[in-house]
Each structure stands twice: as structure tokens, then as C-alpha cells.
Amino acid sequence: VLRALDALSGHPLGIAVLCDEGAKLGADVPFCIREGAMRTEGIGDKLTPCDGLRDCFLVIACAGEGVSTPWAYGQLDLLYHDFQPPRNSAKKVEKLLHALQIGDFSASCACFENIFESVVADRNPFVGEIKRILTGAGAVRAMMSGSGPSVFGVFREERTATVACERLAEVGIRGAVCQPVV
């Protein structure tokens, strides 16, 4: 919406100003304003362009009730003692960035991790169900997105992703096939 308003205004502010203003609305808003893959640091407000997944398809699905993001962060604080990053997290990020840079699809997917799953998946059983369906249909990796309850699966082929959406639909869960923006 901010990008559209900026374009329609006749006096565009530019991406940098939109990101600064958008950050006042939410820490993840600058990420949504930018295009392409980003390394995200801080509270989500420090963005650095990076290589993204290429030549693949994603299925994004959601079922069940969402959870409060403050609740999810509170649970992480309890689990990880005031949300201190787990050991080796910097090494994991560097490993992922390297795999993306050299275009190693399997190694990139193997590096994906979402710490929120440790607290949200128990509260929303649809997360596990969607993950099982996606991996059963051939997803190389399936996991929750952000603090949930959306789940995504990564597929090499569009046909396999489409079959995954059909399997989700069989149990009343809507999925969408898309491609990453790189």
C-alpha cells in the first residue's frame, strides 16, 4: 500500500524514505517494501540484499487460527532465556548465504530454520499437518513462515507443487503456488 501511494502521489519519496516510515508501522514493513531476497537483522529493520532461491516453486498454505506475535516472542523468551540467539546461529546464517550464493538448492533448503515453530506448532496443529502434506507431496523442505500459522513448502517442479495444493484441498486447506522474488 505504501509503495502504491508513493507511486500515485506524483512526488515519490523513494524506497529509503518509505522503509524508514514503514518501520514505524512494524519492524517487517521495510522488508515488504523492498524487492528481492534480503538478509534481515536487528528486529527486522536492517536489510541487506542477498542471493535468493532460484528455479523453484513454493506452496504457501494456512489453516487454523493465528497466534499473537507478542505471545510467540514471550514464549521464546521463556524457552531461550530472554530470547538469546541459539548457539551457532551466525554460522548457520553464513552457511545459508554461501549456499544461496553458489546456487546449491539442496544445501540452501537444509539451512532453513524457524525458531517460532518450537512454540507455535504445539498450539496450532495445522502447522504440522500442512508440513506433513507438503513433504509427503515432494517438498524438499516445509516449515512455518514467521510466527505462523502460514506454512510453506519448497519444490523443484511446478507440477509437484500443484499436486501438493491438490492434496491440501482434499482436506479443506487452501494452498497457492508461487515463485520466489529474486
Short mmCIF file of N, CA and C in Angstrom, two decimals:
data_model
loop_
_atom_site.label_atom_id
_atom_site.label_comp_id
_atom_site.label_asym_id
_atom_site.label_seq_id
_atom_site.Cartn_x
_atom_site.Cartn_y
_atom_site.Cartn_z
N VAL A 1 0.83 -1.19 0.00
CA VAL A 1 0.00 0.00 0.00
C VAL A 1 0.88 1.25 0.00
N LEU A 2 1.94 1.23 0.82
CA LEU A 2 2.82 2.40 0.86
C LEU A 2 3.48 2.65 -0.49
N ARG A 3 3.90 1.59 -1.15
CA ARG A 3 4.53 1.76 -2.47
C ARG A 3 3.53 2.30 -3.48
N ALA A 4 2.30 1.81 -3.43
CA ALA A 4 1.28 2.29 -4.36
C ALA A 4 0.95 3.75 -4.11
N LEU A 5 0.79 4.13 -2.84
CA LEU A 5 0.52 5.53 -2.51
C LEU A 5 1.68 6.42 -2.94
N ASP A 6 2.89 5.94 -2.76
CA ASP A 6 4.06 6.70 -3.16
C ASP A 6 4.06 6.92 -4.68
N ALA A 7 3.75 5.87 -5.43
CA ALA A 7 3.72 5.98 -6.89
C ALA A 7 2.60 6.91 -7.36
N LEU A 8 1.46 6.86 -6.68
CA LEU A 8 0.32 7.68 -7.09
C LEU A 8 0.43 9.14 -6.66
N SER A 9 1.32 9.42 -5.73
CA SER A 9 1.41 10.76 -5.16
C SER A 9 1.89 11.82 -6.15
N GLY A 10 2.62 11.40 -7.15
CA GLY A 10 3.19 12.38 -8.08
C GLY A 10 4.52 12.93 -7.61
N HIS A 11 4.86 12.71 -6.37
CA HIS A 11 6.13 13.16 -5.78
C HIS A 11 6.73 12.00 -4.97
N PRO A 12 7.23 10.98 -5.68
CA PRO A 12 7.71 9.79 -4.97
C PRO A 12 8.79 10.12 -3.93
N LEU A 13 8.65 9.49 -2.78
CA LEU A 13 9.62 9.67 -1.70
C LEU A 13 10.84 8.79 -1.88
N GLY A 14 10.66 7.65 -2.54
CA GLY A 14 11.76 6.73 -2.73
C GLY A 14 11.74 5.61 -1.69
N ILE A 15 12.41 4.54 -2.02
CA ILE A 15 12.41 3.34 -1.19
C ILE A 15 12.99 3.60 0.20
N ALA A 16 14.09 4.34 0.29
CA ALA A 16 14.72 4.56 1.60
C ALA A 16 13.78 5.27 2.56
N VAL A 17 13.12 6.31 2.10
CA VAL A 17 12.18 7.05 2.96
C VAL A 17 10.98 6.17 3.30
N LEU A 18 10.47 5.44 2.31
CA LEU A 18 9.35 4.54 2.58
C LEU A 18 9.71 3.50 3.64
N CYS A 19 10.92 2.97 3.55
CA CYS A 19 11.37 1.98 4.55
C CYS A 19 11.46 2.61 5.94
N ASP A 20 12.01 3.81 6.02
CA ASP A 20 12.11 4.49 7.32
C ASP A 20 10.72 4.73 7.92
N GLU A 21 9.81 5.21 7.11
CA GLU A 21 8.46 5.48 7.58
C GLU A 21 7.71 4.17 7.87
N GLY A 22 7.92 3.18 7.01
CA GLY A 22 7.26 1.89 7.19
C GLY A 22 7.69 1.21 8.48
N ALA A 23 8.94 1.39 8.87
CA ALA A 23 9.45 0.77 10.11
C ALA A 23 8.68 1.28 11.33
N LYS A 24 8.09 2.46 11.23
CA LYS A 24 7.29 2.99 12.34
C LYS A 24 5.98 2.22 12.49
N LEU A 25 5.54 1.59 11.39
CA LEU A 25 4.31 0.79 11.42
C LEU A 25 4.57 -0.62 11.91
N GLY A 26 5.76 -1.14 11.62
CA GLY A 26 6.11 -2.50 12.02
C GLY A 26 7.51 -2.83 11.55
N ALA A 27 8.20 -3.64 12.32
CA ALA A 27 9.60 -3.96 12.01
C ALA A 27 9.76 -4.67 10.67
N ASP A 28 8.74 -5.42 10.25
CA ASP A 28 8.87 -6.16 9.00
C ASP A 28 8.37 -5.40 7.77
N VAL A 29 7.85 -4.21 7.96
CA VAL A 29 7.32 -3.44 6.83
C VAL A 29 8.41 -3.08 5.82
N PRO A 30 9.61 -2.65 6.23
CA PRO A 30 10.65 -2.37 5.22
C PRO A 30 10.96 -3.56 4.33
N PHE A 31 10.93 -4.77 4.91
CA PHE A 31 11.17 -5.97 4.10
C PHE A 31 10.11 -6.09 3.00
N CYS A 32 8.87 -5.78 3.34
CA CYS A 32 7.80 -5.87 2.36
C CYS A 32 7.87 -4.76 1.32
N ILE A 33 8.47 -3.64 1.66
CA ILE A 33 8.61 -2.53 0.72
C ILE A 33 9.70 -2.84 -0.30
N ARG A 34 10.77 -3.44 0.16
CA ARG A 34 11.88 -3.79 -0.72
C ARG A 34 11.49 -4.93 -1.64
N GLU A 35 12.28 -5.14 -2.67
CA GLU A 35 12.06 -6.27 -3.58
C GLU A 35 13.25 -7.20 -3.49
N GLY A 36 12.99 -8.47 -3.67
CA GLY A 36 14.06 -9.46 -3.73
C GLY A 36 14.42 -10.03 -2.38
N ALA A 37 15.39 -10.92 -2.41
CA ALA A 37 15.85 -11.60 -1.20
C ALA A 37 16.68 -10.64 -0.35
N MET A 38 16.49 -10.73 0.96
CA MET A 38 17.19 -9.85 1.89
C MET A 38 17.70 -10.62 3.10
N ARG A 39 18.88 -10.27 3.53
CA ARG A 39 19.36 -10.72 4.84
C ARG A 39 18.76 -9.73 5.84
N THR A 40 18.07 -10.26 6.81
CA THR A 40 17.37 -9.43 7.77
C THR A 40 18.02 -9.56 9.13
N GLU A 41 18.34 -8.43 9.74
CA GLU A 41 18.99 -8.43 11.05
C GLU A 41 18.27 -7.44 11.96
N GLY A 42 18.75 -7.37 13.19
CA GLY A 42 18.13 -6.48 14.17
C GLY A 42 16.76 -7.00 14.51
N ILE A 43 15.78 -6.12 14.50
CA ILE A 43 14.40 -6.53 14.76
C ILE A 43 13.65 -6.70 13.43
N GLY A 44 14.42 -6.86 12.37
CA GLY A 44 13.84 -6.98 11.04
C GLY A 44 14.00 -5.71 10.24
N ASP A 45 14.66 -4.73 10.82
CA ASP A 45 14.77 -3.43 10.18
C ASP A 45 16.09 -3.22 9.43
N LYS A 46 17.06 -4.10 9.62
CA LYS A 46 18.34 -3.97 8.92
C LYS A 46 18.36 -4.96 7.78
N LEU A 47 18.30 -4.44 6.56
CA LEU A 47 18.17 -5.28 5.37
C LEU A 47 19.38 -5.14 4.46
N THR A 48 19.89 -6.27 4.02
CA THR A 48 21.00 -6.31 3.08
C THR A 48 20.62 -7.25 1.95
N PRO A 49 20.65 -6.79 0.69
CA PRO A 49 20.32 -7.71 -0.41
C PRO A 49 21.25 -8.93 -0.40
N CYS A 50 20.68 -10.08 -0.74
CA CYS A 50 21.46 -11.31 -0.84
C CYS A 50 20.88 -12.15 -1.97
N ASP A 51 21.57 -13.22 -2.30
CA ASP A 51 21.05 -14.13 -3.31
C ASP A 51 19.85 -14.87 -2.74
N GLY A 52 18.92 -15.21 -3.61
CA GLY A 52 17.74 -15.95 -3.18
C GLY A 52 17.64 -17.28 -3.89
N LEU A 53 16.65 -18.05 -3.52
CA LEU A 53 16.40 -19.33 -4.20
C LEU A 53 15.98 -19.06 -5.63
N ARG A 54 16.47 -19.86 -6.52
CA ARG A 54 16.14 -19.70 -7.94
C ARG A 54 15.55 -20.99 -8.48
N ASP A 55 14.80 -20.85 -9.55
CA ASP A 55 14.29 -22.01 -10.26
C ASP A 55 13.60 -23.01 -9.35
N CYS A 56 12.67 -22.52 -8.56
CA CYS A 56 11.89 -23.41 -7.71
C CYS A 56 10.49 -22.83 -7.56
N PHE A 57 9.66 -23.60 -6.90
CA PHE A 57 8.27 -23.19 -6.66
C PHE A 57 7.96 -23.35 -5.19
N LEU A 58 7.12 -22.49 -4.70
CA LEU A 58 6.71 -22.53 -3.31
C LEU A 58 5.21 -22.79 -3.25
N VAL A 59 4.81 -23.54 -2.25
CA VAL A 59 3.39 -23.65 -1.93
C VAL A 59 3.25 -23.00 -0.56
N ILE A 60 2.33 -22.07 -0.48
CA ILE A 60 2.05 -21.38 0.78
C ILE A 60 0.63 -21.75 1.19
N ALA A 61 0.49 -22.21 2.42
CA ALA A 61 -0.82 -22.65 2.90
C ALA A 61 -1.02 -22.17 4.33
N CYS A 62 -2.28 -22.04 4.69
CA CYS A 62 -2.60 -21.57 6.04
C CYS A 62 -3.93 -22.19 6.46
N ALA A 63 -3.98 -22.63 7.70
CA ALA A 63 -5.22 -23.15 8.27
C ALA A 63 -5.18 -22.92 9.77
N GLY A 64 -6.33 -22.81 10.36
CA GLY A 64 -6.38 -22.62 11.80
C GLY A 64 -6.18 -21.16 12.18
N GLU A 65 -6.25 -20.92 13.45
CA GLU A 65 -6.12 -19.57 13.98
C GLU A 65 -4.66 -19.17 14.08
N GLY A 66 -4.41 -17.90 13.88
CA GLY A 66 -3.08 -17.37 14.09
C GLY A 66 -2.81 -17.23 15.57
N VAL A 67 -1.58 -16.94 15.88
CA VAL A 67 -1.22 -16.69 17.28
C VAL A 67 -0.74 -15.25 17.39
N SER A 68 -0.83 -14.71 18.55
CA SER A 68 -0.36 -13.36 18.79
C SER A 68 1.17 -13.35 18.70
N THR A 69 1.71 -12.46 17.89
CA THR A 69 3.16 -12.36 17.77
C THR A 69 3.80 -12.03 19.12
N PRO A 70 3.23 -11.08 19.90
CA PRO A 70 3.81 -10.85 21.24
C PRO A 70 3.81 -12.12 22.10
N TRP A 71 2.74 -12.92 22.02
CA TRP A 71 2.70 -14.18 22.76
C TRP A 71 3.85 -15.09 22.32
N ALA A 72 4.04 -15.21 20.98
CA ALA A 72 5.09 -16.08 20.45
C ALA A 72 6.47 -15.62 20.92
N TYR A 73 6.72 -14.32 20.89
CA TYR A 73 8.01 -13.81 21.38
C TYR A 73 8.15 -14.07 22.88
N GLY A 74 7.06 -13.92 23.62
CA GLY A 74 7.10 -14.20 25.05
C GLY A 74 7.46 -15.65 25.34
N GLN A 75 6.92 -16.55 24.54
CA GLN A 75 7.25 -17.97 24.71
C GLN A 75 8.71 -18.24 24.38
N LEU A 76 9.23 -17.55 23.37
CA LEU A 76 10.66 -17.70 23.05
C LEU A 76 11.52 -17.16 24.18
N ASP A 77 11.08 -16.05 24.78
CA ASP A 77 11.82 -15.50 25.92
C ASP A 77 11.91 -16.53 27.04
N LEU A 78 10.80 -17.22 27.31
CA LEU A 78 10.79 -18.24 28.35
C LEU A 78 11.69 -19.43 27.98
N LEU A 79 11.59 -19.84 26.74
CA LEU A 79 12.33 -21.02 26.29
C LEU A 79 13.82 -20.75 26.15
N TYR A 80 14.15 -19.57 25.68
CA TYR A 80 15.56 -19.25 25.39
C TYR A 80 16.13 -18.18 26.31
N HIS A 81 15.57 -18.02 27.47
CA HIS A 81 16.12 -17.09 28.47
C HIS A 81 16.31 -15.69 27.91
N ASP A 82 15.21 -14.98 27.81
CA ASP A 82 15.17 -13.63 27.26
C ASP A 82 15.60 -13.58 25.80
N PHE A 83 15.24 -14.63 25.08
CA PHE A 83 15.42 -14.72 23.64
C PHE A 83 16.86 -14.48 23.18
N GLN A 84 17.79 -15.08 23.88
CA GLN A 84 19.17 -15.05 23.41
C GLN A 84 19.27 -15.98 22.21
N PRO A 85 19.94 -15.56 21.15
CA PRO A 85 20.02 -16.42 19.97
C PRO A 85 20.68 -17.75 20.31
N PRO A 86 20.17 -18.84 19.75
CA PRO A 86 20.80 -20.13 19.98
C PRO A 86 22.25 -20.14 19.49
N ARG A 87 23.05 -21.00 20.10
CA ARG A 87 24.46 -21.11 19.69
C ARG A 87 24.56 -21.41 18.21
N ASN A 88 25.62 -20.95 17.62
CA ASN A 88 25.95 -21.20 16.21
C ASN A 88 24.98 -20.57 15.22
N SER A 89 24.09 -19.68 15.65
CA SER A 89 23.13 -19.10 14.71
C SER A 89 23.85 -18.27 13.64
N ALA A 90 24.91 -17.55 14.00
CA ALA A 90 25.65 -16.77 13.00
C ALA A 90 26.29 -17.68 11.96
N LYS A 91 26.81 -18.81 12.41
CA LYS A 91 27.43 -19.76 11.47
C LYS A 91 26.37 -20.34 10.53
N LYS A 92 25.18 -20.60 11.06
CA LYS A 92 24.10 -21.14 10.23
C LYS A 92 23.69 -20.14 9.16
N VAL A 93 23.63 -18.87 9.53
CA VAL A 93 23.26 -17.84 8.57
C VAL A 93 24.31 -17.74 7.47
N GLU A 94 25.58 -17.75 7.85
CA GLU A 94 26.65 -17.68 6.85
C GLU A 94 26.63 -18.89 5.92
N LYS A 95 26.33 -20.06 6.48
CA LYS A 95 26.24 -21.28 5.67
C LYS A 95 25.11 -21.15 4.65
N LEU A 96 23.97 -20.62 5.09
CA LEU A 96 22.84 -20.41 4.18
C LEU A 96 23.20 -19.40 3.09
N LEU A 97 23.78 -18.27 3.48
CA LEU A 97 24.13 -17.25 2.49
C LEU A 97 25.11 -17.80 1.46
N HIS A 98 26.05 -18.62 1.91
CA HIS A 98 27.01 -19.22 0.96
C HIS A 98 26.30 -20.19 0.01
N ALA A 99 25.42 -21.03 0.55
CA ALA A 99 24.68 -21.98 -0.29
C ALA A 99 23.84 -21.24 -1.33
N LEU A 100 23.20 -20.15 -0.93
CA LEU A 100 22.42 -19.35 -1.87
C LEU A 100 23.32 -18.72 -2.93
N GLN A 101 24.46 -18.23 -2.49
CA GLN A 101 25.38 -17.55 -3.41
C GLN A 101 25.88 -18.50 -4.50
N ILE A 102 26.18 -19.73 -4.13
CA ILE A 102 26.70 -20.67 -5.13
C ILE A 102 25.58 -21.43 -5.84
N GLY A 103 24.33 -21.15 -5.45
CA GLY A 103 23.19 -21.77 -6.11
C GLY A 103 22.96 -23.22 -5.74
N ASP A 104 23.38 -23.63 -4.54
CA ASP A 104 23.18 -25.00 -4.08
C ASP A 104 21.79 -25.10 -3.44
N PHE A 105 20.84 -25.54 -4.24
CA PHE A 105 19.44 -25.60 -3.83
C PHE A 105 19.24 -26.47 -2.59
N SER A 106 19.74 -27.69 -2.63
CA SER A 106 19.52 -28.62 -1.51
C SER A 106 20.16 -28.12 -0.23
N ALA A 107 21.39 -27.61 -0.33
CA ALA A 107 22.08 -27.10 0.86
C ALA A 107 21.36 -25.87 1.41
N SER A 108 20.84 -25.04 0.51
CA SER A 108 20.08 -23.86 0.96
C SER A 108 18.86 -24.29 1.76
N CYS A 109 18.09 -25.21 1.21
CA CYS A 109 16.87 -25.68 1.89
C CYS A 109 17.20 -26.34 3.23
N ALA A 110 18.31 -27.05 3.29
CA ALA A 110 18.71 -27.72 4.52
C ALA A 110 19.03 -26.72 5.63
N CYS A 111 19.37 -25.51 5.26
CA CYS A 111 19.72 -24.47 6.24
C CYS A 111 18.52 -23.74 6.81
N PHE A 112 17.36 -23.87 6.19
CA PHE A 112 16.18 -23.14 6.64
C PHE A 112 15.83 -23.55 8.07
N GLU A 113 15.48 -22.56 8.87
CA GLU A 113 15.13 -22.81 10.25
C GLU A 113 14.16 -21.72 10.69
N ASN A 114 13.23 -22.08 11.54
CA ASN A 114 12.31 -21.10 12.10
C ASN A 114 12.13 -21.40 13.57
N ILE A 115 12.70 -20.59 14.39
CA ILE A 115 12.68 -20.79 15.83
C ILE A 115 11.26 -20.72 16.41
N PHE A 116 10.37 -20.01 15.72
CA PHE A 116 8.99 -19.91 16.20
C PHE A 116 8.26 -21.26 16.19
N GLU A 117 8.66 -22.17 15.31
CA GLU A 117 7.99 -23.47 15.26
C GLU A 117 8.06 -24.18 16.60
N SER A 118 9.12 -23.95 17.35
CA SER A 118 9.27 -24.65 18.63
C SER A 118 8.18 -24.27 19.63
N VAL A 119 7.54 -23.13 19.44
CA VAL A 119 6.49 -22.73 20.38
C VAL A 119 5.10 -22.66 19.74
N VAL A 120 5.01 -22.42 18.44
CA VAL A 120 3.72 -22.23 17.79
C VAL A 120 3.11 -23.55 17.33
N ALA A 121 3.93 -24.49 16.87
CA ALA A 121 3.40 -25.73 16.29
C ALA A 121 2.54 -26.51 17.27
N ASP A 122 2.90 -26.50 18.55
CA ASP A 122 2.08 -27.21 19.54
C ASP A 122 0.72 -26.54 19.73
N ARG A 123 0.68 -25.25 19.56
CA ARG A 123 -0.56 -24.50 19.76
C ARG A 123 -1.47 -24.56 18.54
N ASN A 124 -0.88 -24.78 17.36
CA ASN A 124 -1.65 -24.84 16.12
C ASN A 124 -1.31 -26.15 15.39
N PRO A 125 -2.12 -27.19 15.59
CA PRO A 125 -1.82 -28.49 14.98
C PRO A 125 -1.84 -28.48 13.46
N PHE A 126 -2.46 -27.46 12.85
CA PHE A 126 -2.49 -27.39 11.40
C PHE A 126 -1.08 -27.19 10.83
N VAL A 127 -0.19 -26.58 11.58
CA VAL A 127 1.18 -26.37 11.11
C VAL A 127 1.81 -27.72 10.78
N GLY A 128 1.76 -28.65 11.72
CA GLY A 128 2.33 -29.97 11.49
C GLY A 128 1.62 -30.73 10.37
N GLU A 129 0.30 -30.60 10.31
CA GLU A 129 -0.46 -31.29 9.27
C GLU A 129 -0.07 -30.78 7.89
N ILE A 130 0.00 -29.48 7.74
CA ILE A 130 0.38 -28.91 6.44
C ILE A 130 1.79 -29.33 6.07
N LYS A 131 2.71 -29.29 7.03
CA LYS A 131 4.09 -29.71 6.75
C LYS A 131 4.13 -31.16 6.29
N ARG A 132 3.37 -32.04 6.93
CA ARG A 132 3.35 -33.46 6.54
C ARG A 132 2.81 -33.63 5.12
N ILE A 133 1.76 -32.90 4.80
CA ILE A 133 1.19 -33.00 3.45
C ILE A 133 2.19 -32.50 2.41
N LEU A 134 2.82 -31.37 2.67
CA LEU A 134 3.77 -30.80 1.71
C LEU A 134 4.97 -31.73 1.49
N THR A 135 5.55 -32.21 2.57
CA THR A 135 6.71 -33.11 2.41
C THR A 135 6.28 -34.42 1.78
N GLY A 136 5.09 -34.91 2.13
CA GLY A 136 4.58 -36.13 1.51
C GLY A 136 4.35 -35.99 0.02
N ALA A 137 4.09 -34.78 -0.41
CA ALA A 137 3.86 -34.50 -1.84
C ALA A 137 5.16 -34.18 -2.58
N GLY A 138 6.28 -34.15 -1.85
CA GLY A 138 7.56 -33.96 -2.52
C GLY A 138 8.30 -32.68 -2.22
N ALA A 139 7.86 -31.91 -1.23
CA ALA A 139 8.59 -30.68 -0.89
C ALA A 139 9.98 -31.05 -0.40
N VAL A 140 10.97 -30.33 -0.87
CA VAL A 140 12.34 -30.52 -0.41
C VAL A 140 12.45 -30.07 1.04
N ARG A 141 11.67 -29.04 1.40
CA ARG A 141 11.65 -28.52 2.77
C ARG A 141 10.29 -27.89 3.00
N ALA A 142 9.75 -28.06 4.18
CA ALA A 142 8.49 -27.41 4.55
C ALA A 142 8.64 -26.89 5.97
N MET A 143 8.18 -25.68 6.19
CA MET A 143 8.26 -25.10 7.53
C MET A 143 7.31 -23.92 7.67
N MET A 144 7.13 -23.53 8.89
CA MET A 144 6.26 -22.40 9.19
C MET A 144 6.93 -21.11 8.75
N SER A 145 6.13 -20.15 8.33
CA SER A 145 6.63 -18.84 7.94
C SER A 145 6.42 -17.87 9.09
N GLY A 146 7.46 -17.16 9.49
CA GLY A 146 7.35 -16.18 10.56
C GLY A 146 6.81 -16.79 11.83
N SER A 147 5.90 -16.07 12.49
CA SER A 147 5.31 -16.59 13.73
C SER A 147 4.03 -17.37 13.45
N GLY A 148 3.82 -17.71 12.18
CA GLY A 148 2.72 -18.58 11.78
C GLY A 148 1.41 -17.83 11.63
N PRO A 149 0.39 -18.57 11.28
CA PRO A 149 0.34 -20.01 11.09
C PRO A 149 0.60 -20.45 9.66
N SER A 150 1.02 -19.53 8.77
CA SER A 150 1.30 -19.91 7.39
C SER A 150 2.48 -20.87 7.34
N VAL A 151 2.40 -21.82 6.41
CA VAL A 151 3.45 -22.81 6.20
C VAL A 151 3.80 -22.78 4.72
N PHE A 152 5.07 -22.95 4.42
CA PHE A 152 5.47 -23.01 3.01
C PHE A 152 6.26 -24.29 2.75
N GLY A 153 6.17 -24.75 1.52
CA GLY A 153 6.96 -25.89 1.06
C GLY A 153 7.73 -25.46 -0.16
N VAL A 154 8.95 -25.96 -0.31
CA VAL A 154 9.81 -25.62 -1.44
C VAL A 154 9.87 -26.82 -2.37
N PHE A 155 9.57 -26.59 -3.63
CA PHE A 155 9.52 -27.65 -4.64
C PHE A 155 10.42 -27.30 -5.82
N ARG A 156 11.00 -28.31 -6.40
CA ARG A 156 11.83 -28.10 -7.60
C ARG A 156 10.97 -27.90 -8.85
N GLU A 157 9.81 -28.57 -8.90
CA GLU A 157 8.99 -28.55 -10.10
C GLU A 157 7.59 -28.00 -9.81
N GLU A 158 7.06 -27.27 -10.77
CA GLU A 158 5.74 -26.67 -10.62
C GLU A 158 4.66 -27.75 -10.51
N ARG A 159 4.78 -28.80 -11.28
CA ARG A 159 3.76 -29.86 -11.25
C ARG A 159 3.67 -30.48 -9.86
N THR A 160 4.79 -30.73 -9.23
CA THR A 160 4.80 -31.32 -7.90
C THR A 160 4.15 -30.35 -6.90
N ALA A 161 4.42 -29.06 -7.05
CA ALA A 161 3.81 -28.06 -6.18
C ALA A 161 2.30 -28.03 -6.37
N THR A 162 1.86 -28.15 -7.61
CA THR A 162 0.43 -28.16 -7.91
C THR A 162 -0.24 -29.38 -7.28
N VAL A 163 0.41 -30.54 -7.35
CA VAL A 163 -0.13 -31.74 -6.72
C VAL A 163 -0.24 -31.54 -5.21
N ALA A 164 0.73 -30.88 -4.61
CA ALA A 164 0.68 -30.59 -3.17
C ALA A 164 -0.54 -29.74 -2.84
N CYS A 165 -0.85 -28.75 -3.65
CA CYS A 165 -2.04 -27.92 -3.43
C CYS A 165 -3.31 -28.76 -3.54
N GLU A 166 -3.32 -29.70 -4.47
CA GLU A 166 -4.48 -30.58 -4.62
C GLU A 166 -4.66 -31.44 -3.38
N ARG A 167 -3.56 -31.94 -2.83
CA ARG A 167 -3.64 -32.77 -1.61
C ARG A 167 -4.11 -31.93 -0.42
N LEU A 168 -3.66 -30.70 -0.34
CA LEU A 168 -4.13 -29.82 0.72
C LEU A 168 -5.63 -29.58 0.59
N ALA A 169 -6.09 -29.35 -0.65
CA ALA A 169 -7.51 -29.08 -0.90
C ALA A 169 -8.37 -30.28 -0.49
N GLU A 170 -7.84 -31.48 -0.62
CA GLU A 170 -8.59 -32.69 -0.24
C GLU A 170 -8.97 -32.69 1.24
N VAL A 171 -8.20 -31.99 2.06
CA VAL A 171 -8.50 -31.92 3.50
C VAL A 171 -9.00 -30.53 3.90
N GLY A 172 -9.39 -29.74 2.89
CA GLY A 172 -10.00 -28.44 3.16
C GLY A 172 -9.03 -27.31 3.45
N ILE A 173 -7.77 -27.49 3.04
CA ILE A 173 -6.77 -26.44 3.26
C ILE A 173 -6.40 -25.83 1.91
N ARG A 174 -6.47 -24.53 1.82
CA ARG A 174 -6.16 -23.85 0.56
C ARG A 174 -4.67 -23.52 0.50
N GLY A 175 -4.06 -23.85 -0.62
CA GLY A 175 -2.66 -23.53 -0.85
C GLY A 175 -2.51 -22.77 -2.15
N ALA A 176 -1.42 -22.06 -2.29
CA ALA A 176 -1.15 -21.30 -3.51
C ALA A 176 0.28 -21.59 -3.97
N VAL A 177 0.43 -21.79 -5.27
CA VAL A 177 1.76 -21.99 -5.85
C VAL A 177 2.29 -20.65 -6.30
N CYS A 178 3.54 -20.39 -5.94
CA CYS A 178 4.18 -19.15 -6.36
C CYS A 178 5.67 -19.39 -6.54
N GLN A 179 6.38 -18.36 -6.97
CA GLN A 179 7.84 -18.44 -7.13
C GLN A 179 8.49 -17.34 -6.31
N PRO A 180 9.69 -17.60 -5.80
CA PRO A 180 10.38 -16.56 -5.03
C PRO A 180 10.74 -15.37 -5.91
N VAL A 181 10.76 -14.20 -5.30
CA VAL A 181 11.23 -12.99 -5.97
C VAL A 181 12.70 -12.88 -5.69
N VAL A 182 13.51 -12.88 -6.73
CA VAL A 182 14.96 -12.79 -6.53
C VAL A 182 15.53 -11.55 -7.17
#
